[in-house]
CSV table of C-alpha atoms and ligand atoms in Angstrom, one decimal:
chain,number,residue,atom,x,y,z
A,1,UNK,CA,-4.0,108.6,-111.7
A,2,UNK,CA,-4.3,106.8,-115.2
A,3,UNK,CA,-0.4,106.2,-115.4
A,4,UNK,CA,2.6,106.6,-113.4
A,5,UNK,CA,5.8,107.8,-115.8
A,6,UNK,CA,5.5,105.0,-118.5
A,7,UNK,CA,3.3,102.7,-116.5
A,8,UNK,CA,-0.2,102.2,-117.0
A,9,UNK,CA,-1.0,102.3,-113.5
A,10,UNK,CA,-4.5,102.0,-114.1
A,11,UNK,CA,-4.6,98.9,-115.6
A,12,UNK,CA,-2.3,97.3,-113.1
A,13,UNK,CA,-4.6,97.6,-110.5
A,14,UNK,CA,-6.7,95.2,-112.0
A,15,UNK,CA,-3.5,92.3,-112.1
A,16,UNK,CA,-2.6,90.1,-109.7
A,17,UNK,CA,0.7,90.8,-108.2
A,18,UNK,CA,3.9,90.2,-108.4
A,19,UNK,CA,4.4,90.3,-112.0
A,20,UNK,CA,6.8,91.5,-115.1
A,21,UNK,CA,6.2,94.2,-116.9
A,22,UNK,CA,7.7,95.3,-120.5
A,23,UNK,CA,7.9,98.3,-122.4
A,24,UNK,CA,7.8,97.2,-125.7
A,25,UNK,CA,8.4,100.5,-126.9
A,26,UNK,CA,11.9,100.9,-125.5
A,27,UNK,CA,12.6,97.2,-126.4
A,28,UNK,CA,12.0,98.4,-130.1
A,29,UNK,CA,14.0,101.5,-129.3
A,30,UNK,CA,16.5,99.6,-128.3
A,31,UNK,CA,16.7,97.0,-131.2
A,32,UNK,CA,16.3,99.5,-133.7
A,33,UNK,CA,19.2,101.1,-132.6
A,34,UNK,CA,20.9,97.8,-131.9
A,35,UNK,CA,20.1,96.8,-135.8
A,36,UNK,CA,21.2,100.5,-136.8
A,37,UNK,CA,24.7,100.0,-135.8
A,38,UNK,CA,25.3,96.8,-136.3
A,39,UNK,CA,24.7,97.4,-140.1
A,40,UNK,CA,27.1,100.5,-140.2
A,41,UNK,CA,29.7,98.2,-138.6
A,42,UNK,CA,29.2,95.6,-140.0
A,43,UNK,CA,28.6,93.2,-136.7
A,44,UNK,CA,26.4,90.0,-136.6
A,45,UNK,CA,24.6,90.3,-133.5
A,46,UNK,CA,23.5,86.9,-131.8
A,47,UNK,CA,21.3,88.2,-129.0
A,48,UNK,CA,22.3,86.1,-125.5
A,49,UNK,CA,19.1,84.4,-124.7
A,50,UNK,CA,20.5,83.8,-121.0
A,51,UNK,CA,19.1,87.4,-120.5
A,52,UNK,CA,15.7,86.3,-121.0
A,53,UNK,CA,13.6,84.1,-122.3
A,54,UNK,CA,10.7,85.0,-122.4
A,55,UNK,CA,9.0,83.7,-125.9
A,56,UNK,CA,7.3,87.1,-126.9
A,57,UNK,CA,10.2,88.8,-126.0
A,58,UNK,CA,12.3,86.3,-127.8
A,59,UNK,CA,10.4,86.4,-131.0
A,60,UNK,CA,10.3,89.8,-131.4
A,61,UNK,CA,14.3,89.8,-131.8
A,62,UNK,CA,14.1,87.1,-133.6
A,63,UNK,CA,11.7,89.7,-136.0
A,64,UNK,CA,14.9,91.8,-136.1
A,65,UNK,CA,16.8,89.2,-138.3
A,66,UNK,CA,18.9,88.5,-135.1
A,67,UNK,CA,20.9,85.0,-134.5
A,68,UNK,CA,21.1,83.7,-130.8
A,69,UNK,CA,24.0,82.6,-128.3
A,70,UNK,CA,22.3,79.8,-126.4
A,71,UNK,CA,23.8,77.8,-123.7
A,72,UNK,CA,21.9,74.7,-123.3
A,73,UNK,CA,19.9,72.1,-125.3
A,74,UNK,CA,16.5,74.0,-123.7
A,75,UNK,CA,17.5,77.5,-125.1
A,76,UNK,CA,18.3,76.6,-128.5
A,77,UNK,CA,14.4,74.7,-128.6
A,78,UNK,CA,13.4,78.3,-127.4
A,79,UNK,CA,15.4,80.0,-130.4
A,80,UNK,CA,14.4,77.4,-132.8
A,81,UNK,CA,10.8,77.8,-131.9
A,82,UNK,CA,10.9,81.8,-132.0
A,83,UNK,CA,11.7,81.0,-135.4
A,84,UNK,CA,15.1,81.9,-135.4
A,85,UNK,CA,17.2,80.0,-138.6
A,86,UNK,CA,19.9,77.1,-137.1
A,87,UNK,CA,22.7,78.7,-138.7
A,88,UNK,CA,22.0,81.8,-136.9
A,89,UNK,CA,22.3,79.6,-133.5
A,90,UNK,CA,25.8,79.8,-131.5
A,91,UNK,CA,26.0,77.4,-128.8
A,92,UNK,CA,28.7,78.2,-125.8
A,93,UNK,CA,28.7,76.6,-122.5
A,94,UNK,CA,31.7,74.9,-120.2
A,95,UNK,CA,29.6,71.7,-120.1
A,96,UNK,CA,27.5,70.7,-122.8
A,97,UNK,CA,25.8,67.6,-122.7
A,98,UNK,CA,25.8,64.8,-125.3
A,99,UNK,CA,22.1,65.0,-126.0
A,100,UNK,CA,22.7,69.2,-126.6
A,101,UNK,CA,25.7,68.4,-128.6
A,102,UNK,CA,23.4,65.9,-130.7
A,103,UNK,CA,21.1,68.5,-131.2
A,104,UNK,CA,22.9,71.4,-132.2
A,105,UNK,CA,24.1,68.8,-134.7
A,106,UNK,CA,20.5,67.6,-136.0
A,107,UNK,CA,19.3,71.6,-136.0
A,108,UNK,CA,22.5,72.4,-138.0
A,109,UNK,CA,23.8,75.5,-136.2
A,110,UNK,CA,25.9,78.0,-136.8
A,111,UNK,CA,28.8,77.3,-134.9
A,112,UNK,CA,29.9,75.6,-131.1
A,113,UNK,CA,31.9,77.8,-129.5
A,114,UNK,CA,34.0,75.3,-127.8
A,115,UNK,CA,35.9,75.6,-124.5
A,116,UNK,CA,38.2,72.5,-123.8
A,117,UNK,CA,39.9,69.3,-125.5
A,118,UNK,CA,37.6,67.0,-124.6
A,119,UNK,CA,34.9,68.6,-125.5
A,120,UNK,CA,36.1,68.6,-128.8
A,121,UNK,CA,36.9,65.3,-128.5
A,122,UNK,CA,33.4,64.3,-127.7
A,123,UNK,CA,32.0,66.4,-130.5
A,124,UNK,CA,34.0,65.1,-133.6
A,125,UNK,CA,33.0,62.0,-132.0
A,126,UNK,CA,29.2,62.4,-132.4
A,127,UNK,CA,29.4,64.1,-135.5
A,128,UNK,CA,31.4,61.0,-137.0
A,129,UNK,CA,28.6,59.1,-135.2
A,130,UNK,CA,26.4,61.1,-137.4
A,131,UNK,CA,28.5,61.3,-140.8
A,132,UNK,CA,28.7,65.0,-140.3
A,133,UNK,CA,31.2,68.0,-139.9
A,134,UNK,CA,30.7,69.8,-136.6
A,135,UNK,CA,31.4,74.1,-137.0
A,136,UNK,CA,33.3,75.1,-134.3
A,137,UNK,CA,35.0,78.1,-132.9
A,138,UNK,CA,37.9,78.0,-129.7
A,139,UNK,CA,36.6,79.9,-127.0
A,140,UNK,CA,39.9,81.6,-125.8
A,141,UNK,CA,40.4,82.6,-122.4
A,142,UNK,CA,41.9,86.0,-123.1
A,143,UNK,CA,43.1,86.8,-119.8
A,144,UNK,CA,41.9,90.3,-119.8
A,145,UNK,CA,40.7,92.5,-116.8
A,146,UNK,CA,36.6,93.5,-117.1
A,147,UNK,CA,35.7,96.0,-114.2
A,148,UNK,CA,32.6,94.5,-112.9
A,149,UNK,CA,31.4,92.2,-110.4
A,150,UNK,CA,33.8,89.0,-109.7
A,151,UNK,CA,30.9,86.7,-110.0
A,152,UNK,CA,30.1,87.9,-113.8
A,153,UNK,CA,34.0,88.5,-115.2
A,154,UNK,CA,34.8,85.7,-117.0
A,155,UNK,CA,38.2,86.0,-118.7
A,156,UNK,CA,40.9,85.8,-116.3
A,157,UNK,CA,43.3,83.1,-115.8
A,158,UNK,CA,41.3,81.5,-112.9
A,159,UNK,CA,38.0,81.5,-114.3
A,160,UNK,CA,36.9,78.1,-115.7
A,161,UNK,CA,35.8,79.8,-119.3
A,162,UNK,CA,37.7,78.8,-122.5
A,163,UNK,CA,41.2,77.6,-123.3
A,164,UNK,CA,44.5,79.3,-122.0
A,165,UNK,CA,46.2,81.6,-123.8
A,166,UNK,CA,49.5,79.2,-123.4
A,167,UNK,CA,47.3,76.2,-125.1
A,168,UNK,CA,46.0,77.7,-128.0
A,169,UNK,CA,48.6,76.6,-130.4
A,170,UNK,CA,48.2,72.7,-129.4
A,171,UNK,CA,44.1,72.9,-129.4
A,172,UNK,CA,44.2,74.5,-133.0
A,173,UNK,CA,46.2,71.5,-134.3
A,174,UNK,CA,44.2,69.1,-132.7
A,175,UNK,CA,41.3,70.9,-133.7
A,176,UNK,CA,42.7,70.8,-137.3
A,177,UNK,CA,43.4,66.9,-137.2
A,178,UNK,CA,40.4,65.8,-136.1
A,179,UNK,CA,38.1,64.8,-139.0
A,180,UNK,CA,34.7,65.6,-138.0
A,181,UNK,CA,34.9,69.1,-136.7
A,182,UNK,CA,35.7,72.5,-139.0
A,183,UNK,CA,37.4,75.4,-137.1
A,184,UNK,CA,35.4,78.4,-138.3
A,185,UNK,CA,35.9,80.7,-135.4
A,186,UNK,CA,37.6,82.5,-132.2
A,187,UNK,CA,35.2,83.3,-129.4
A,188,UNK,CA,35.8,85.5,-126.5
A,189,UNK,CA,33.5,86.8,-123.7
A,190,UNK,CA,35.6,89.0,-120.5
A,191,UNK,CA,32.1,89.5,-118.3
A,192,UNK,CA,28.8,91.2,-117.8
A,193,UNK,CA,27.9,94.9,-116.9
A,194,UNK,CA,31.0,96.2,-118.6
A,195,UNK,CA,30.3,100.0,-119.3
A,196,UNK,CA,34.5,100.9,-119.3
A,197,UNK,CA,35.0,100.7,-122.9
A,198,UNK,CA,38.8,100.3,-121.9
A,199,UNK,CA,38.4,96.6,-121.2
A,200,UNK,CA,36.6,95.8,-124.8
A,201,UNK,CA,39.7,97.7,-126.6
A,202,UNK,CA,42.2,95.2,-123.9
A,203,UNK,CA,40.2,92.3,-125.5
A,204,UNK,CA,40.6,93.4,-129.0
A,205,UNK,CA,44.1,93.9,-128.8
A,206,UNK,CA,44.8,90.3,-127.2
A,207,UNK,CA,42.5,89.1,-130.2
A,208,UNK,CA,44.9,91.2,-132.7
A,209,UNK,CA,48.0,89.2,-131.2
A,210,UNK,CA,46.3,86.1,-130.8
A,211,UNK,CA,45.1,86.9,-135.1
A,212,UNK,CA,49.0,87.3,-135.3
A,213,UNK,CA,50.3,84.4,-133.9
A,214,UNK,CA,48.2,82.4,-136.2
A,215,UNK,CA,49.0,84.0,-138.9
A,216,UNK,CA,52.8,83.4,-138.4
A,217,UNK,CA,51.7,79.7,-139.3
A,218,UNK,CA,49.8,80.9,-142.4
A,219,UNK,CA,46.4,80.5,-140.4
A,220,UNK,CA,43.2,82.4,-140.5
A,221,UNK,CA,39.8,81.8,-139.4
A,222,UNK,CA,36.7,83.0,-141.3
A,223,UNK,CA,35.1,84.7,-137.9
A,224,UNK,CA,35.9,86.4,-134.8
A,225,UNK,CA,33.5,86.6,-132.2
A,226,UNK,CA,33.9,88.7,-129.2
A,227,UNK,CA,30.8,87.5,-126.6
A,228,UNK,CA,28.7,89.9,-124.7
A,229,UNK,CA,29.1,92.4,-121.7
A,230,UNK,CA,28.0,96.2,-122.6
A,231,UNK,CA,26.3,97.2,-119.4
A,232,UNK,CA,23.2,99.1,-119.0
A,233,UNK,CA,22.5,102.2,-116.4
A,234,UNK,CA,21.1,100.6,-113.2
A,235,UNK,CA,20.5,104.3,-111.9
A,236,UNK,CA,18.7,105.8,-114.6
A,237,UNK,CA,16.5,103.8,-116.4
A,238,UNK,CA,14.5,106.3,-118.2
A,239,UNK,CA,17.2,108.9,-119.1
A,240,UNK,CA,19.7,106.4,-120.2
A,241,UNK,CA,17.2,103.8,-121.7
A,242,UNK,CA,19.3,103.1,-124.9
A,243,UNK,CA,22.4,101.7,-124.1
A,244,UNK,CA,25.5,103.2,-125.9
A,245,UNK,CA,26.0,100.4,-129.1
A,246,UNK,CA,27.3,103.4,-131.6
A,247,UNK,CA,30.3,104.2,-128.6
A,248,UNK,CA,30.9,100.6,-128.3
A,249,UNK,CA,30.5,98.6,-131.6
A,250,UNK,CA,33.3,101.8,-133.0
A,251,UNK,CA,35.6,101.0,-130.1
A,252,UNK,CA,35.6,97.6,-131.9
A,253,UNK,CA,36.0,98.3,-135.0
A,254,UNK,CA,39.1,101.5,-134.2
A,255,UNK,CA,40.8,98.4,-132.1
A,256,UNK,CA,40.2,95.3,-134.0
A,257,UNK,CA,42.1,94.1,-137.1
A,258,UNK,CA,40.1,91.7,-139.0
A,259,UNK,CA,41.8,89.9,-142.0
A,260,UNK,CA,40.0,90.5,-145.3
A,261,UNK,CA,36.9,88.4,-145.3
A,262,UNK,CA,36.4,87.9,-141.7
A,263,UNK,CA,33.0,88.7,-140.1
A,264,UNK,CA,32.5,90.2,-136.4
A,265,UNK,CA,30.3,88.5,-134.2
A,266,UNK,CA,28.8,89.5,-131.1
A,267,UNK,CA,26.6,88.0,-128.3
A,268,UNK,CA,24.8,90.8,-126.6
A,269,UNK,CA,22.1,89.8,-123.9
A,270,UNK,CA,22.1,92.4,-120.9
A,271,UNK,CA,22.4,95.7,-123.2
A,272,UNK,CA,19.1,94.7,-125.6
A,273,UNK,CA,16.7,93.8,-122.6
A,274,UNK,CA,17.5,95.1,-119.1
A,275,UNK,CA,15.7,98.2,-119.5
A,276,UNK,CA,12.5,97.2,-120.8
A,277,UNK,CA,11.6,95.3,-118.4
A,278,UNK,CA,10.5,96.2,-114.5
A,279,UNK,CA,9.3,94.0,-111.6
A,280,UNK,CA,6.1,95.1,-110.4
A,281,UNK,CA,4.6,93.9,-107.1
A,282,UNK,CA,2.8,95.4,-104.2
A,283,UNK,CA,3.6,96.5,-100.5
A,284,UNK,CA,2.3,94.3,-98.3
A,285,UNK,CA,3.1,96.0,-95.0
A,286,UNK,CA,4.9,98.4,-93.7
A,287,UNK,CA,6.7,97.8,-90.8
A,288,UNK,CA,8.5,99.5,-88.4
A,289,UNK,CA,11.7,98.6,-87.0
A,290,UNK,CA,13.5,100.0,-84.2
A,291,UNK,CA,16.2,101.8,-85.9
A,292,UNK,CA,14.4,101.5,-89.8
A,293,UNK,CA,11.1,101.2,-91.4
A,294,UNK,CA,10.8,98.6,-94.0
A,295,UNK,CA,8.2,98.1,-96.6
A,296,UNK,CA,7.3,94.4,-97.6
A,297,UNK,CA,6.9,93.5,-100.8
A,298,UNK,CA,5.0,90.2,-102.2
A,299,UNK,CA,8.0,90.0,-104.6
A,300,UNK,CA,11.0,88.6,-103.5
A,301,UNK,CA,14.1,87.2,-104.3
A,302,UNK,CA,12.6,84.2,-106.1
A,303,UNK,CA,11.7,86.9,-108.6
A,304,UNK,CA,14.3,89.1,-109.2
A,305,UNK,CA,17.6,87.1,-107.4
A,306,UNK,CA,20.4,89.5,-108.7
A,307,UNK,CA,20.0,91.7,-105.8
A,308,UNK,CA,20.6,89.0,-103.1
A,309,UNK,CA,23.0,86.9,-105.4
A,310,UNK,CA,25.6,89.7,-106.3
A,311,UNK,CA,24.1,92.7,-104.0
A,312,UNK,CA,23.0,94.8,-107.2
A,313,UNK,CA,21.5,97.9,-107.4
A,314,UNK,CA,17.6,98.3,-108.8
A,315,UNK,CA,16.0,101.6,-108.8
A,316,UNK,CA,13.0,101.1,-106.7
A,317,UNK,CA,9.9,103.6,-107.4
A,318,UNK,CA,6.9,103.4,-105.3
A,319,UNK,CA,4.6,104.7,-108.4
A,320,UNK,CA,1.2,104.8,-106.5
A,321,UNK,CA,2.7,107.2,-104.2
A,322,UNK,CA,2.8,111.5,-104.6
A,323,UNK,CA,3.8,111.5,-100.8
A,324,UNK,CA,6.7,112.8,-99.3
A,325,UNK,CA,9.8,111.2,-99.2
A,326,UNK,CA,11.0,108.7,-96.7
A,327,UNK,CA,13.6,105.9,-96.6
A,328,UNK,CA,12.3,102.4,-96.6
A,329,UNK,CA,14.3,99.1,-96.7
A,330,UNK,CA,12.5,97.3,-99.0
A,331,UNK,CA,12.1,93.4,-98.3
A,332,UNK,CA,10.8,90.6,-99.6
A,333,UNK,CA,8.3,87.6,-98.5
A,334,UNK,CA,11.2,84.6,-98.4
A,335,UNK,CA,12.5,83.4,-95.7
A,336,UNK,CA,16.3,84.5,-95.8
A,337,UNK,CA,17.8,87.6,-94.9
A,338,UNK,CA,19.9,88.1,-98.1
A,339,UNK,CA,15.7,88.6,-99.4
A,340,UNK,CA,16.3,92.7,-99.6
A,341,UNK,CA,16.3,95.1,-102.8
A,342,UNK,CA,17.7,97.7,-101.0
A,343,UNK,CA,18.5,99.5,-97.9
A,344,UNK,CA,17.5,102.9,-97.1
A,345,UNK,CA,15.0,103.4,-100.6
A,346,UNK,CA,13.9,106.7,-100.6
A,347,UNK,CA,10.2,106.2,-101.6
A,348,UNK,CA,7.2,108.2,-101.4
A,349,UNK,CA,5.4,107.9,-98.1
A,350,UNK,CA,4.5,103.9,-98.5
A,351,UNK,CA,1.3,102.1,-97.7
A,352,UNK,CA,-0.3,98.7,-97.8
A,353,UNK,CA,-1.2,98.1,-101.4
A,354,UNK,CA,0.6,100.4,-103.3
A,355,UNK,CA,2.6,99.6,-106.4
A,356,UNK,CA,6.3,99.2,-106.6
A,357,UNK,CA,8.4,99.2,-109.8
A,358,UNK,CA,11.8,97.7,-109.6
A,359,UNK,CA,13.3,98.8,-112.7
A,360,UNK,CA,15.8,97.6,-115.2
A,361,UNK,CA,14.5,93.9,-114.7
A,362,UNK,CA,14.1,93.1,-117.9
A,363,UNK,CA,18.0,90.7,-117.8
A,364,UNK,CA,18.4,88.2,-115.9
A,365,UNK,CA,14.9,88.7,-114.3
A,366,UNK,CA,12.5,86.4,-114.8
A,367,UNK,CA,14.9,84.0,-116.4
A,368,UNK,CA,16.7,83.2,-113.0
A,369,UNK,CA,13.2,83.4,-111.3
A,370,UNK,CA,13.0,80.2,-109.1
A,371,UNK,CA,9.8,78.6,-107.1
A,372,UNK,CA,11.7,78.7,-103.8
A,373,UNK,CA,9.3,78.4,-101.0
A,374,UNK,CA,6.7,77.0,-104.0
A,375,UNK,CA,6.3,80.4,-105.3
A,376,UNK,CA,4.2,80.6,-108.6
A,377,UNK,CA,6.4,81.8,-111.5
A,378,UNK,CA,5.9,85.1,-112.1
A,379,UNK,CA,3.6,86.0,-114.7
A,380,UNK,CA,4.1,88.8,-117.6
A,381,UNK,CA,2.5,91.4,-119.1
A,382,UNK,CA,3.1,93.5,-122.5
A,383,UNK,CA,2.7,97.3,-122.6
A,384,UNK,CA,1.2,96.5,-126.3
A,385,UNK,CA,-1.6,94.6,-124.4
A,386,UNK,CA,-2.1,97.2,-121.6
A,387,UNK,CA,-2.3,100.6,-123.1
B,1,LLP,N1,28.2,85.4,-124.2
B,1,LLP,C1,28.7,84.5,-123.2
B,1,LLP,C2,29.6,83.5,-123.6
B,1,LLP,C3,28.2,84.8,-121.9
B,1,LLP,O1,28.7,84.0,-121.0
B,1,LLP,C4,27.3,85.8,-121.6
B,1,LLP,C5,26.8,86.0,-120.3
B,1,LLP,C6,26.9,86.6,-122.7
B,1,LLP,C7,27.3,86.4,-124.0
B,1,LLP,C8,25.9,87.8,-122.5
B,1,LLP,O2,26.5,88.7,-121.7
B,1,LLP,P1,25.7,90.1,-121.4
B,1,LLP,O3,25.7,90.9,-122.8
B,1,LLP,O4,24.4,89.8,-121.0
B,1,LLP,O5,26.6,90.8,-120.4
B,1,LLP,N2,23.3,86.6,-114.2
B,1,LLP,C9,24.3,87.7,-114.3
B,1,LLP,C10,24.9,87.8,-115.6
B,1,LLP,C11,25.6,86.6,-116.1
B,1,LLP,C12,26.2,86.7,-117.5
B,1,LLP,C13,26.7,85.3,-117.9
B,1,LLP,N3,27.2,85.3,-119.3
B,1,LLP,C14,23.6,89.0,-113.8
B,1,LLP,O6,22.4,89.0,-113.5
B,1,LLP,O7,24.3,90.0,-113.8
């Protein structure tokens, strides 16, 4: 067997496992797409780096003409090093450090999307420090329901994102008095894995009143950005490969009112790079238990966390196996129980050394990858390089 759906199984017997692998063919898929309907409607895409990190990934986005929503001082290095220009760089994040802030500032970026008073206290302060104007935009908590997991949904009332709804009118002015920063912007982000197109029309139409309330005091800002969140198909990685953008940038657009001039920004991460990317790693043993069998893997939660951290579901293929099917809980190496991609796998009949896929990987992978139990980092490998 030479290859195994889209994996070249041949050539992964010859790697050392556990490892990443991507599909470079649907990430192009994808950002083709991605840059098709972002032109038709009009939408600056800044692709959330959080997702992953991974330079050659990273730099082919960047290829696209993409900007990037970064979250820390290390991630902007990364987009400024893919080669992506400073004033394509957003920077969000509840607690940004003075020496981020200072270099944002020094790179020149795009805009800091901003999320309480004194942190825009403490930037006007180093820009002064620095003779310059700081770009910002007021990330608005907009209290808005996102069906999804409650350790990813972001903009409700108790979550610790962005400014309240009841404060908005007080931050503008102080935003507007302070001499050193600009307000450019809105931001908004509800949550990740958001495939109910319902809760992005509920977040445009707080943005519309929000728009109107400022404009009752003759205000206007030049953009509107609404964050990230599309969700991907966990389930079927291969027929739905290509997430939806066409269904959900024109949800947008039929919901949002933009004054004249105003450009849409958005910060996908998840949608552009979860399905190009798999886990692959081999059974160690296979065990059985009293009541279940379980097949071992050498890949583990230090790898690929999101199953342990908020129980989610990864289609798991055994692809060196044609034999019949039997259910497997499938386990990793690391000493905690929570260390299980899922119970009751149907797999092909599993043995020692075969090859395990653990599919739509490619967000929030190998970027929350950790060296628990000092576990190597995971390597990666290109389906360019392998074919
Ligand atoms: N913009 C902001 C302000 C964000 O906080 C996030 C994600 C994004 C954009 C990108 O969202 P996306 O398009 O990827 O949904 N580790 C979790 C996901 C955490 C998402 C955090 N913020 C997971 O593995 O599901």
């Amino acid at each position: 067997m030479e290859t195994k759906g889209n994996f070249p199984l041949k050539a992964f017997t010859s790697l050392e496992t556990p490892f990443y692998y991507y599909d470079l063919d649907v990430l192009r898929q994808t950002l083709d797409t991605l840059k098709n309907e972002a032109q038709k409607n009009r939408v600056n895409v800044h692709y959330a780096i959080k997702a992953n990190a991974n330079p050659r990934i990273v730099s082919m986005i960047q290829m696209y003409g993409f900007g990037i929503d970064c979250v820390s001082g290390g991630e902007i290095r990364a987009a400024l090093k893919a080669g992506v220009p400073a004033d394509k760089i957003v920077f969000a994040g509840v607690g940004k450090s003075d020496w981020e802030i200072n270099l944002a500032l020094e790179a020149g970026i795009f805009c800091f999307n901003v999320e309480s008073v004194p942190e825009l206290e403490v930037i006007d302060a180093l820009a002064a420090a620095k003779g310059v104007t700081a770009p910002v935009a007021l990330r608005i908590n907009p209290d808005v329901q996102a069906d999804t997991h409650h350790y990813i949904t972001t903009g409700l009332k108790e979550n610790k994102f962005g400014i309240n709804l009841c404060d908005v009118d007080a931050v503008i002015d102080l935003t507007l008095a302070l001499p050193h920063v600009k307000l450019v912007g809105l931001h908004f982000h509800i949550g990740s894995q958001i495939l109910e197109m319902n809760n992005f029309a509920g977040l445009c139409s707080r943005v519309n009143e929000i728009q109107a309330q400022l404009a009752r005091r003759n205000l206007s800002v030049e953009h509107i950005n609404l964050g990230g969140g599309l969700g991907v198909d966990y389930h079927h990685p291969d027929e739905a490969a290509i997430p939806d953008f066409a269904e959900y940038f024109s949800t947008i657009r039929r919901m949002l009112r933009l004054r004249p001039d105003q450009s849409l920004h958005v910060e996908p991460g998840r949608s552009v790079v979860a399905q190009c990317g798999s886990l692959i790693s081999k059974v160690l043993y296979v065990k059985q238990g009293s009541v279940k069998q379980f097949a071992i893997l050498d890949a583990g939660m230090t790898e690929l966390i999101r199953p342990a951290l908020y129980q989610a579901y990864h289609k798991i293929e055994n692809i060196s196996s044609d034999g019949e099917v039997e259910k497997y809980d499938v386990v990793g190496p690391i000493c905690e129980s929570s260390d299980c991609f899922g119970k009751e796998v149907p797999l092909g009949k599993t043995r020692r050394g075969d090859l395990v896929a653990i599919r739509t990987a490619g967000a929030y992978g190998e970027t929350m990858s950790s060296n628990y139990n000092l576990r190597p980092t995971p390597k990666s490998y290109f389906s360019d390089d392998l074919a």
